[in-house]
mmCIF file of C-alpha atoms and ligand atoms in Angstrom:
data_model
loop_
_atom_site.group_PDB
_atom_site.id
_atom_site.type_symbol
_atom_site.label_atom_id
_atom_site.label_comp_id
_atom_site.label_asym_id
_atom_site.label_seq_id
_atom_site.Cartn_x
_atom_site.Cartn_y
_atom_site.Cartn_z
ATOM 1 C CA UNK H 1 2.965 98.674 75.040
ATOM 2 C CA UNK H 2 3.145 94.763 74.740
ATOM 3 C CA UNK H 3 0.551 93.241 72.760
ATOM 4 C CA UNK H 4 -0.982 91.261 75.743
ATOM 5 C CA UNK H 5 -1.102 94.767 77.379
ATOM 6 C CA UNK H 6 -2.454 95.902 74.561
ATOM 7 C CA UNK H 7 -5.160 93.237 73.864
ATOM 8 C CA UNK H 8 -6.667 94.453 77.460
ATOM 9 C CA UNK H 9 -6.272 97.795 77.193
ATOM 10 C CA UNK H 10 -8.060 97.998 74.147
ATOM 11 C CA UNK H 11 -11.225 95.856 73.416
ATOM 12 C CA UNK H 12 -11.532 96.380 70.016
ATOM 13 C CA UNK H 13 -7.856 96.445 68.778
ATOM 14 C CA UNK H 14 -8.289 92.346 70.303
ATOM 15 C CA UNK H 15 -11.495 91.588 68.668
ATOM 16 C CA UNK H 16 -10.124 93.027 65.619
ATOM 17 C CA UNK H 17 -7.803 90.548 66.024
ATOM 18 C CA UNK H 18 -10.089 87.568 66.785
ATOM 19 C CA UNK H 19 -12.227 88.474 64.222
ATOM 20 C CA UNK H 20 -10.007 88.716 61.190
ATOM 21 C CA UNK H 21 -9.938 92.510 60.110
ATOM 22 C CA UNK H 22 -6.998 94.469 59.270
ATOM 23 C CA UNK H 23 -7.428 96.956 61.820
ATOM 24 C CA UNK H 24 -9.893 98.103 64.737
ATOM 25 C CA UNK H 25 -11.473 100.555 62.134
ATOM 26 C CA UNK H 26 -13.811 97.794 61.243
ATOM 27 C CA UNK H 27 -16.103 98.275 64.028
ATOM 28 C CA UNK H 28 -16.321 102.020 63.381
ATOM 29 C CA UNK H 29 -18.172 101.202 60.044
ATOM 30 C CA UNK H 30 -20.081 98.521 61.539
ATOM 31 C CA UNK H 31 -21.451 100.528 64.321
ATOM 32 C CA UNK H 32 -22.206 103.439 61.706
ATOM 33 C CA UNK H 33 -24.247 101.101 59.693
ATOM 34 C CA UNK H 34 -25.792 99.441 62.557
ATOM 35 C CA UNK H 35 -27.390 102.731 63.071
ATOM 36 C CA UNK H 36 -27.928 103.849 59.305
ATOM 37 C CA UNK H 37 -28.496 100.688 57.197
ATOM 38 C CA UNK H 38 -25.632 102.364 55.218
ATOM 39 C CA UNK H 39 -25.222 98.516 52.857
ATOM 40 C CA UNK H 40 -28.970 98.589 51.723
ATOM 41 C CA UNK H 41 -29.370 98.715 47.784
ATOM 42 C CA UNK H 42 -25.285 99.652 47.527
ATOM 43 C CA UNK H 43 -23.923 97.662 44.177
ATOM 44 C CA UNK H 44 -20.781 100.767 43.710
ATOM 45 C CA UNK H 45 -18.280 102.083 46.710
ATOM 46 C CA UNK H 46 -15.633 104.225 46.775
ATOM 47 C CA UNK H 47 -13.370 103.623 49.767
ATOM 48 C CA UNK H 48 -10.967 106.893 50.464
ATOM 49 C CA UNK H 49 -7.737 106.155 52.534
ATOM 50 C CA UNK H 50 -8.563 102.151 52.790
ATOM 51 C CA UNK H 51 -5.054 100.912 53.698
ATOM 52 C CA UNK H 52 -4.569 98.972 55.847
ATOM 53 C CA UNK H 53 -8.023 97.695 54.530
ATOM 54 C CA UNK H 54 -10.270 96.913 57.326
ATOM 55 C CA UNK H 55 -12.957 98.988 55.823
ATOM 56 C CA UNK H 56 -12.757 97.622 52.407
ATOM 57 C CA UNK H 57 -13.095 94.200 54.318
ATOM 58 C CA UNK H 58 -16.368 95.087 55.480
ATOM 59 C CA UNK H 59 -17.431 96.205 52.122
ATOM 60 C CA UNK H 60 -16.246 92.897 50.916
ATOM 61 C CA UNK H 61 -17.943 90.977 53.637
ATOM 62 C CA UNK H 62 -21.588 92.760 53.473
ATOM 63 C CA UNK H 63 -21.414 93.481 49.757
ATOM 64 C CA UNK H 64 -18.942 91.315 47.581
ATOM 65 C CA UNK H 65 -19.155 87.817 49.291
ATOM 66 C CA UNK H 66 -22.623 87.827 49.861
ATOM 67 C CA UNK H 67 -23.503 88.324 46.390
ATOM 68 C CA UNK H 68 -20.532 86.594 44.725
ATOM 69 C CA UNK H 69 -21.794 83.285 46.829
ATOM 70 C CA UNK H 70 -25.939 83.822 45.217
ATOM 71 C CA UNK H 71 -26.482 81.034 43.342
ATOM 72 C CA UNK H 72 -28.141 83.319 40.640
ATOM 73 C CA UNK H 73 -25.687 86.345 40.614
ATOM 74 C CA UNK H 74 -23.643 86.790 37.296
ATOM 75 C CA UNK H 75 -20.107 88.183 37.202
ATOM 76 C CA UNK H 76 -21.445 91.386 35.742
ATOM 77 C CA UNK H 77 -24.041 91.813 38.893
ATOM 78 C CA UNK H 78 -21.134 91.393 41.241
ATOM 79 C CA UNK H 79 -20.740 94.543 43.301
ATOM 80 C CA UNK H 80 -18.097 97.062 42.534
ATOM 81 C CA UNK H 81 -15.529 97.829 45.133
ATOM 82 C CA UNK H 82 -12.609 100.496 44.553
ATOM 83 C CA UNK H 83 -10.572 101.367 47.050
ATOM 84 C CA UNK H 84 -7.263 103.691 47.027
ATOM 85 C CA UNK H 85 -4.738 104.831 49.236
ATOM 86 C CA UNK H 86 -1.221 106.474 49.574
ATOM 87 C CA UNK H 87 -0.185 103.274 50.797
ATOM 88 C CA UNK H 88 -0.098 99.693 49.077
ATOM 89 C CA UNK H 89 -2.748 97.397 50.318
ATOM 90 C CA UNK H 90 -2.642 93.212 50.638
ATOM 91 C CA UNK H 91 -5.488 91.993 48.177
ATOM 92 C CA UNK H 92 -8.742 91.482 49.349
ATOM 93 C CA UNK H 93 -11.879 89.373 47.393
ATOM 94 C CA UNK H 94 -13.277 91.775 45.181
ATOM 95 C CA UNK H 95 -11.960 95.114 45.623
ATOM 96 C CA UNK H 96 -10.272 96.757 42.930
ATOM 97 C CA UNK H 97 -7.317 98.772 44.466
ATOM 98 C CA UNK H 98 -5.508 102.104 43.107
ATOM 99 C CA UNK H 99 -2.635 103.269 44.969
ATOM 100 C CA UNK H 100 -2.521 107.527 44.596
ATOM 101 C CA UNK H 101 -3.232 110.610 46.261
ATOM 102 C CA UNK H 102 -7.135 111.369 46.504
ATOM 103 C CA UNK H 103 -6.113 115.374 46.581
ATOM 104 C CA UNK H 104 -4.624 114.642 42.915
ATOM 105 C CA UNK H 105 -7.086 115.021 40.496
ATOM 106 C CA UNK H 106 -5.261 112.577 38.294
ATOM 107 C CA UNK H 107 -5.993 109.967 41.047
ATOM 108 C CA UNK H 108 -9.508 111.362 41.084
ATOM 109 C CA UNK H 109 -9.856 110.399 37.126
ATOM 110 C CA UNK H 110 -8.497 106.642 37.600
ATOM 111 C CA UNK H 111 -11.076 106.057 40.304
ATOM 112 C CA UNK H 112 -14.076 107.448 38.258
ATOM 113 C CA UNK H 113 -12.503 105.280 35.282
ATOM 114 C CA UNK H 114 -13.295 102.145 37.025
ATOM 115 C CA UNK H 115 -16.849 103.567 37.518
ATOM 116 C CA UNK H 116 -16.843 103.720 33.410
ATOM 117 C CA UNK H 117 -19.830 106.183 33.442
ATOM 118 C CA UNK H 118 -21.702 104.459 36.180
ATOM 119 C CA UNK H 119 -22.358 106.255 39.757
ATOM 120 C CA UNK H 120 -21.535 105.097 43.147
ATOM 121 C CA UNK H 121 -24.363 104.738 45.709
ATOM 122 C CA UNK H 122 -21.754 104.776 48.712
ATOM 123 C CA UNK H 123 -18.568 107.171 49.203
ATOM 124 C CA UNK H 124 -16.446 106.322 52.650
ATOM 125 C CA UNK H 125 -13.561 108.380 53.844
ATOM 126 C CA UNK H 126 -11.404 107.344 56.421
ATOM 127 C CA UNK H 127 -8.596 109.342 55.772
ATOM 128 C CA UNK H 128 -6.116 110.723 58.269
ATOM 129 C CA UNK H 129 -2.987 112.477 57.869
ATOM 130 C CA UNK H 130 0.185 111.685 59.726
ATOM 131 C CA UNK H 131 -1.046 113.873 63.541
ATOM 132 C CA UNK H 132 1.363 116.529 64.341
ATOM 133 C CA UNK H 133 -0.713 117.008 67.786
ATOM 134 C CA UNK H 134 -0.746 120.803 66.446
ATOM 135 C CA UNK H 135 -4.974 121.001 66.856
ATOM 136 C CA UNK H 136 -5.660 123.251 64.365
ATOM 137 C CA UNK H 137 -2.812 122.025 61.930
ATOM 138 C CA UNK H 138 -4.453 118.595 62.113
ATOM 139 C CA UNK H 139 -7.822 119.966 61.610
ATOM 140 C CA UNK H 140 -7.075 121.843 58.880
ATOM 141 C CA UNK H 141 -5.119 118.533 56.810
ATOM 142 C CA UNK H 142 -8.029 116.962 58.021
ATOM 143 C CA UNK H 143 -10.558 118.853 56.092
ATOM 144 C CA UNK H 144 -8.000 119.047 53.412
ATOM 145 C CA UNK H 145 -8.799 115.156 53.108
ATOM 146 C CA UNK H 146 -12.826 115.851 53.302
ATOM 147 C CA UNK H 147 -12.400 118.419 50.619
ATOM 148 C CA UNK H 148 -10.791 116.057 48.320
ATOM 149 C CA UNK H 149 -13.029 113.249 49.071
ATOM 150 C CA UNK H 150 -16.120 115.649 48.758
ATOM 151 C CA UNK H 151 -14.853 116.451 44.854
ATOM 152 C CA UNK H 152 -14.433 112.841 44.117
ATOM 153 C CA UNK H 153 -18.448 112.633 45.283
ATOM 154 C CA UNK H 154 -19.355 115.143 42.933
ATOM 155 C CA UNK H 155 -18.115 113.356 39.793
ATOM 156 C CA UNK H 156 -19.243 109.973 40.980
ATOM 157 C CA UNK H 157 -22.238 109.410 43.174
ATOM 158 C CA UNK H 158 -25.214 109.146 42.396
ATOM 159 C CA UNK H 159 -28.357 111.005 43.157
ATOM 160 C CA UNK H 160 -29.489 109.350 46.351
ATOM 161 C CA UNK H 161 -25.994 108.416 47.501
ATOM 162 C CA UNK H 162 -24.417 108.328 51.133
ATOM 163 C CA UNK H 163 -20.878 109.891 51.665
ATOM 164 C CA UNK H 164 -19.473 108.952 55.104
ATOM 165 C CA UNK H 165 -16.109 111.222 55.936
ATOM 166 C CA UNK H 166 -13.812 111.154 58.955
ATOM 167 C CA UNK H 167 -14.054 114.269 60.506
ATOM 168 C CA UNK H 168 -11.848 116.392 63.556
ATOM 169 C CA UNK H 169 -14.319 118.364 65.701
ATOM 170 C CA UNK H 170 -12.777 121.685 65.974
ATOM 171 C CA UNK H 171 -13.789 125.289 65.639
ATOM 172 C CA UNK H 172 -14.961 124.502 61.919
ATOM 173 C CA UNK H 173 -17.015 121.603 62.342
ATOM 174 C CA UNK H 174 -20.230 124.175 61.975
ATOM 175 C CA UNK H 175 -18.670 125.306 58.696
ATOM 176 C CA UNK H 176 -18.087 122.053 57.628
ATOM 177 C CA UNK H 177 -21.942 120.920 58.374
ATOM 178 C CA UNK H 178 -23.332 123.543 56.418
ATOM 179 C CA UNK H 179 -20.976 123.017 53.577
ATOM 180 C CA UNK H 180 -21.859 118.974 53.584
ATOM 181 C CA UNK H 181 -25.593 120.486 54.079
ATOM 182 C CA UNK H 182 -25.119 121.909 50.562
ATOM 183 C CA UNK H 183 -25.179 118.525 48.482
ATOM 184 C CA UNK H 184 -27.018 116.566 51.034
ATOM 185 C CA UNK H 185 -30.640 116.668 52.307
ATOM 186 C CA UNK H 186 -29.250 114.857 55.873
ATOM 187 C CA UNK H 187 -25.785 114.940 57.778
ATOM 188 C CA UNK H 188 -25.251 113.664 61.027
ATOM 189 C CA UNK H 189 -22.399 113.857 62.735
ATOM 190 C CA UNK H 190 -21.912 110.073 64.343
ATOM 191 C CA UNK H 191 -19.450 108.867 66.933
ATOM 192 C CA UNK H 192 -19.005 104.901 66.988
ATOM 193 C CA UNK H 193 -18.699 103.679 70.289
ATOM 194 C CA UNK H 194 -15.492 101.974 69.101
ATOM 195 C CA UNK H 195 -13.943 105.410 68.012
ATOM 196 C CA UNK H 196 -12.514 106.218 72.066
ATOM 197 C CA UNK H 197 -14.278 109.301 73.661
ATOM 198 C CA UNK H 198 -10.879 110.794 74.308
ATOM 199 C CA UNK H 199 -9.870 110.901 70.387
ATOM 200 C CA UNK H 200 -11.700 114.690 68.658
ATOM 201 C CA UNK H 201 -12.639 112.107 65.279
ATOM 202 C CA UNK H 202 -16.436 111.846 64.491
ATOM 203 C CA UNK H 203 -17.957 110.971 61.302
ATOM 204 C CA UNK H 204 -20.508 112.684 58.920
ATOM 205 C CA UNK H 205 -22.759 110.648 57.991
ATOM 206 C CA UNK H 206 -24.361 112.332 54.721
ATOM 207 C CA UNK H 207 -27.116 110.881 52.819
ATOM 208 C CA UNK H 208 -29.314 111.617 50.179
ATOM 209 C CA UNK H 209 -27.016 113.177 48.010
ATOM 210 C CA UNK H 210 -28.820 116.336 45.912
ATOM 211 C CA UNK H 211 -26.224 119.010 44.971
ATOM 212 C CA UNK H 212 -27.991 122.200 43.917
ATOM 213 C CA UNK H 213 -29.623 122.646 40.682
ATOM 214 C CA UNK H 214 -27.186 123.260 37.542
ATOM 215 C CA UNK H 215 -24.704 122.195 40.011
ATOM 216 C CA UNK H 216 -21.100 121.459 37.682
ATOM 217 C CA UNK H 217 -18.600 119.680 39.964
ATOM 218 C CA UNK H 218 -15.823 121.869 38.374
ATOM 219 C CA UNK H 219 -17.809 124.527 40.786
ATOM 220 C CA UNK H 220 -17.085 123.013 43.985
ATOM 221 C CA UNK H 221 -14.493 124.990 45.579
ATOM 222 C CA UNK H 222 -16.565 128.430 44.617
ATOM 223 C CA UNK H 223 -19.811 126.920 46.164
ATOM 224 C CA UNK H 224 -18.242 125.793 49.584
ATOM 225 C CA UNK H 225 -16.186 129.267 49.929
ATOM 226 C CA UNK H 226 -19.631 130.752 50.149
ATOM 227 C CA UNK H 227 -20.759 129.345 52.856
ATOM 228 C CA UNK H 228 -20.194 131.292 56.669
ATOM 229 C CA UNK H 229 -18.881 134.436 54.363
ATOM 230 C CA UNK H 230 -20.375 137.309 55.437
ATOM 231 C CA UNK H 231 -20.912 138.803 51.677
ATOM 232 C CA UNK H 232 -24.568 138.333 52.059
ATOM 233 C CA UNK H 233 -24.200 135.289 50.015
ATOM 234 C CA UNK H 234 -28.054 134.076 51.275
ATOM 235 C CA UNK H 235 -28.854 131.827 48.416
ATOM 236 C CA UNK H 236 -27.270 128.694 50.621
ATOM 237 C CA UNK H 237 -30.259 127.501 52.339
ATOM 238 C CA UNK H 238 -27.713 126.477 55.295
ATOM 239 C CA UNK H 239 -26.741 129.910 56.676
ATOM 240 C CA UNK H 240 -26.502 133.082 54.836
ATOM 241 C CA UNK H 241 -23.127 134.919 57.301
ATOM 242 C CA UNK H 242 -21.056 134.347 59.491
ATOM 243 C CA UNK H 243 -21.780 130.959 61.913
ATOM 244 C CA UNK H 244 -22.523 132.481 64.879
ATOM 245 C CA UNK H 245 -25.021 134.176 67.235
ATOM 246 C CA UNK H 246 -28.466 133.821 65.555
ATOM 247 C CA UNK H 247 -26.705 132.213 62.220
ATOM 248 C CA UNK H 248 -25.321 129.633 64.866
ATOM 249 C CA UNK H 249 -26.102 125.836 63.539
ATOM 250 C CA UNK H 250 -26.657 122.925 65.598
ATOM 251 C CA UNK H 251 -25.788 119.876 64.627
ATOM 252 C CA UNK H 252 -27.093 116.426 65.152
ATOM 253 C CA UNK H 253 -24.789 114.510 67.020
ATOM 254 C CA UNK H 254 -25.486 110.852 67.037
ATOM 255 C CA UNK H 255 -23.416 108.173 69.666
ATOM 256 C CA UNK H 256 -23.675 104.935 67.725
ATOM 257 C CA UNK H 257 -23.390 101.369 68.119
ATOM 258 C CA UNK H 258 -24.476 99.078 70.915
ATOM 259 C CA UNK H 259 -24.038 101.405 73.568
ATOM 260 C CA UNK H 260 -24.466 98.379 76.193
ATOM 261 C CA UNK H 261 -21.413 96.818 74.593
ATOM 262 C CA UNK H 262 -17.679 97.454 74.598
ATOM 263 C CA UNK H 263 -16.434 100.607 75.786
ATOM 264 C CA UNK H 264 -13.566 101.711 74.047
ATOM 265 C CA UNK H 265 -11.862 103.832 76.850
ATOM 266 C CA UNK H 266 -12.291 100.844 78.982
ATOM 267 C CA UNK H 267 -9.606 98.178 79.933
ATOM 268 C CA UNK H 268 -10.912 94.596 79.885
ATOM 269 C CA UNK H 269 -9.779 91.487 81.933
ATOM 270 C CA UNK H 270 -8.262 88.924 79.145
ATOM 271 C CA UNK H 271 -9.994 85.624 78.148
ATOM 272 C CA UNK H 272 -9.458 82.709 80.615
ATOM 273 C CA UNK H 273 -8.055 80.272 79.025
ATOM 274 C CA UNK H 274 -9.770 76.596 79.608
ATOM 275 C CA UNK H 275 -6.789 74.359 79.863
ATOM 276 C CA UNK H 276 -4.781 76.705 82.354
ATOM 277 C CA UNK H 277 -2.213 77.733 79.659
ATOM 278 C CA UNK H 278 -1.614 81.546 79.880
ATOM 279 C CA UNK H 279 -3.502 83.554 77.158
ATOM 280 C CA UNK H 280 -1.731 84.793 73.997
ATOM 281 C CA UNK H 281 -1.960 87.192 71.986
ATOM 282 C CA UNK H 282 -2.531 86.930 68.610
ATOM 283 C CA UNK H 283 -0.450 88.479 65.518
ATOM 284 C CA UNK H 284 -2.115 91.246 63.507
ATOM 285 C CA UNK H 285 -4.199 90.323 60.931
ATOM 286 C CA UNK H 286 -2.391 91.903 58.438
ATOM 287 C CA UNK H 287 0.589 93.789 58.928
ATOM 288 C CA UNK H 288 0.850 97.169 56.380
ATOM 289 C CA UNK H 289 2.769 95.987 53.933
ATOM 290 C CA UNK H 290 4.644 99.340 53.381
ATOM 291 C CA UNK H 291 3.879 101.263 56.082
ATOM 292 C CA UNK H 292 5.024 105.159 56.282
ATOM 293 C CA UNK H 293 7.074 104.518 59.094
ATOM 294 C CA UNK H 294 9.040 101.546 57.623
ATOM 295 C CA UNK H 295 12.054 103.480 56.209
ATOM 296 C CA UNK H 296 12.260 105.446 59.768
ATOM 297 C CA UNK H 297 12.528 102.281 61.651
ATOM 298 C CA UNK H 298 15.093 101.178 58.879
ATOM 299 C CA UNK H 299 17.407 104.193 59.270
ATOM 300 C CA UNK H 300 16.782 104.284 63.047
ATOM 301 C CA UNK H 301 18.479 100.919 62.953
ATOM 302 C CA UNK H 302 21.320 101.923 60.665
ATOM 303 C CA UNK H 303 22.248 104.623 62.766
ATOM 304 C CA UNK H 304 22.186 102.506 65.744
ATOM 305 C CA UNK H 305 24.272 100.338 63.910
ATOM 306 C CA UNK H 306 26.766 102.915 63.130
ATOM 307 C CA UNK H 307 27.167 104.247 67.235
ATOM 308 C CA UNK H 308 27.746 100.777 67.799
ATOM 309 C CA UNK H 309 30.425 100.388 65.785
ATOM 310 C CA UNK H 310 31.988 103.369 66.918
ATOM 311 C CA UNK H 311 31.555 102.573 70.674
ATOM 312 C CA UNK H 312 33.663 99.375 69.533
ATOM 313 C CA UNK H 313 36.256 101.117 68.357
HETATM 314 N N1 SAM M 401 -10.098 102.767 56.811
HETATM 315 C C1 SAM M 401 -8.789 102.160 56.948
HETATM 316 C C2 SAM M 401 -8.976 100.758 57.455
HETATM 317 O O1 SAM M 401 -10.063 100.476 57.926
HETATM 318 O O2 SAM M 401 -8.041 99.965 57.382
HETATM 319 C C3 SAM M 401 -7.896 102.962 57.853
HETATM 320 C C4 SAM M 401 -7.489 104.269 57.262
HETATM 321 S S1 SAM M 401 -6.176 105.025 58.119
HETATM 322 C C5 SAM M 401 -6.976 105.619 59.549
HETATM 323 C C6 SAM M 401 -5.918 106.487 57.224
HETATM 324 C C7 SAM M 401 -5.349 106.265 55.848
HETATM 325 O O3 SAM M 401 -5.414 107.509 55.149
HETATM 326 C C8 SAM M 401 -3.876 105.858 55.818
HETATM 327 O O4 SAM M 401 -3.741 104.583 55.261
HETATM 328 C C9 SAM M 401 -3.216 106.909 54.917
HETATM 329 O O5 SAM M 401 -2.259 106.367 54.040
HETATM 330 C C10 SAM M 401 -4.424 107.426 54.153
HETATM 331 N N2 SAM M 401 -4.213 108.744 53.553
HETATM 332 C C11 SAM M 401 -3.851 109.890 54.184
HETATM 333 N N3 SAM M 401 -3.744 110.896 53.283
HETATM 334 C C12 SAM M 401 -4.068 110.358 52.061
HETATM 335 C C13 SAM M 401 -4.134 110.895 50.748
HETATM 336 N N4 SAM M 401 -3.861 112.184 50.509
HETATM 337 N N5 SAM M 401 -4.478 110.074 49.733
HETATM 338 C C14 SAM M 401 -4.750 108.760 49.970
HETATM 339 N N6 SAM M 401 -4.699 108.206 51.197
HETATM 340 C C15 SAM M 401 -4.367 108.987 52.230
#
C-alpha cells in the first residue's frame, strides 16, 4: 500500500503524521485518558515496549514539557519518564530510555534503579510480540508480555497507581481480569476508537493499585496461578474455581474516545489542497531506527542481488 493510499485508508496513521507522533499509537493513549484522566497527579511513568515512541511522546507532551516550561518548577520537580524497549529509540525531551527485555529480571532491576527507591504513579504497556496469526500462540506471548509488565508493577508503583496493559481478547481474558482484579480495586477493559474494531487488542485499564495484604512481589507468579484453579483456593475475592457457569465474570468493557470522531475502520477522502496542487503525503515522523525487520529486508536484497547475477551469467 502507497502512502497516499495509505493516508486515506487510515485516518489516524495520517494525523499521526500531521501531528508529529512516532506512530498512530498516540491516539490510543489519548483516547484512554480522555476517558480516565489517566495524567492527573502522575510525576513517575514507566513506559513498557515504547519504541517507536509515540507513547512516551505523549508522556512527554502532558507531563515533561508542561512542567519543564513552569516558571517555578526546579530540575528536581521535573517529572520522571523511563521508557524501555527491545528496540533502540530516537531521543525524546525528558525520557530516560533503557534498551532490554522487560521479561528479564535484570532489565526489571535497571528500570526500578532509575526509580532510586521512589514509586511510579503510572505503569503503561504497549507491548506486542512479532504476530504469528496463530490466535492462541499470540495470545499466549501476549500475556507473556502482561505478566512481565505486571511484576515490574509490583516492585515499583505505588499504592494508588494506574497500570494500563495491551491486552488480546481471547478465551483467557476472564482469567486475566480476575488476576489484574487481585492488585487493583478497578479494571476496565477499554477499546480506543483509534485501536480498529477488526484488530482482538483492548486495553486494561487498572487503577487504584492495592495488592493484598503482606503481599511480597517475589510472590507473584504463586498468587496469579491461584486464580480460576479449581483447588478451592477461595481466599481471592475475584472467583474462587474454575471461570465459568455461576463463577463466570463479566467484565466492564468500555469503547473510548470521541465516539463522534474518526472511525478507524473507515476510509477518508484526502485533504483538498487550496492551490490545486495534488495532496502529498507526508514522511513518517520518525522512522525506527533499528527496526526488527531491517536485517530481513537487507538479506532479502542480497539474495536478490545474487539471482541477478546469476541470471547474467
Ligand atoms: N507504544 C509504542 C509507541 O507508541 O510507539 C508502540 C509499541 S509497539 C506496538 C510494541 C513494542 O513492543 C515493539 O517496539 C517491540 O519491540 C516491543 N516489545 C515486544 N516484546 C518486548 C520485550 N520482551 N521487551 C521489550 N519490548 C518488547
Amino acid at each position: 500500500m502507497g502512502k497516499a493510499s495509505r493516508d486515506k485508508r487510515d485516518i489516524y496513521y495520517r494525523k499521526a503524521k500531521e501531528e508529529g507522533w512516532r506512530a498512530r499509537s498516540a491516539f490510543k493513549l489519548l483516547q484512554i485518558d480522555e476517558e480516565f484522566n489517566l495524567f492527573q497527579g502522575v510525576k513517575r511513568v514507566v513506559d513498557l515496549c515504547a519504541a517507536p515512541g509515540s507513547w512516551s511522546q505523549v508522556l512527554s507532551r502532558k507531563l515533561y514539557l508542561p512542567a519543564k516550561l513552569s516558571p517555578d518548577k526546579r530540575d528536581g520537580d521535573l517529572p520522571l519518564i523511563v521508557a524501555i524497549d527491545l528496540q533502540p529509540m530516537a531521543p525524546i525531551d525528558g525520557v530516560i530510555q533503557v534498551q532490554g527485555d522487560i521479561t528479564n529480571a535484570r532489565t526489571a532491576e535497571v528500570v526500578i534503579r532509575h526509580f532510586d527507591g521512589c514509586k511510579a504513579d503510572l505503569v503503561v504497556c504497549d507491548g506486542a510480540p512479532d504476530v504469528t496469526g496463530l490466535h492462541d500462540m499470540d495470545e499466549f506471548v501476549q500475556s507473556q508480555l502482561i505478566l512481565a509488565g505486571l511484576t515490574i508493577v509490583a516492585h515499583i508503583l505505588g499504592e494508588g497507581g494506574k497500570f494500563i496493559a495491551k491486552i488480546f481478547r481471547g478465551k483467557d481474558t476472564s482469567l486475566l481480569y480476575c488476576q489484574l482484579k487481585l492488585f487493583f480495586s478497578v479494571v476496565t477493559f477499554a477499546k480506543p476508537k483509534s485501536s480498529r474494531n477488526s484488530s482482538i487488542e483492548a486495553f486494561a485499564v487498572c487503577e487504584n493499585y492495592s495488592p493484598p495484604e503482606g503481599f511480597n512481589p517475589n510472590d507473584l507468579h504463586r498468587l496469579l496461578e491461584k486464580v480460576g484453579t479449581p483447588s478451592g483456593e477461595d481466599d481471592l475475592d475475584c472467583n474462587s474455581g474454575w471461570l465459568e457457569g455461576p463463577n463466570k465474570v463479566y467484565i466492564p468493557f468500555l469503547a473510548c474516545g470521541d465516539l463522534s470522531g474518526f472511525d478507524s475502520d473507515r476510509s477518508y477522502p484526502l485533504p483538498t489542497v487550496a492551490d490545486g496542487t495534488t495532496y502529498q503525503s507526508l514522511d513518517p515522523v520518525q522512522p525506527p531506527i533499528a527496526p526488527p525487520y531491517k536485517r530481513a529486508l537487507e538479506m532479502k536484497k542480497a539474495s536478490s542481488h545474487g539471482i541477478r547475477e546469476v541470471d547474467n551469467i
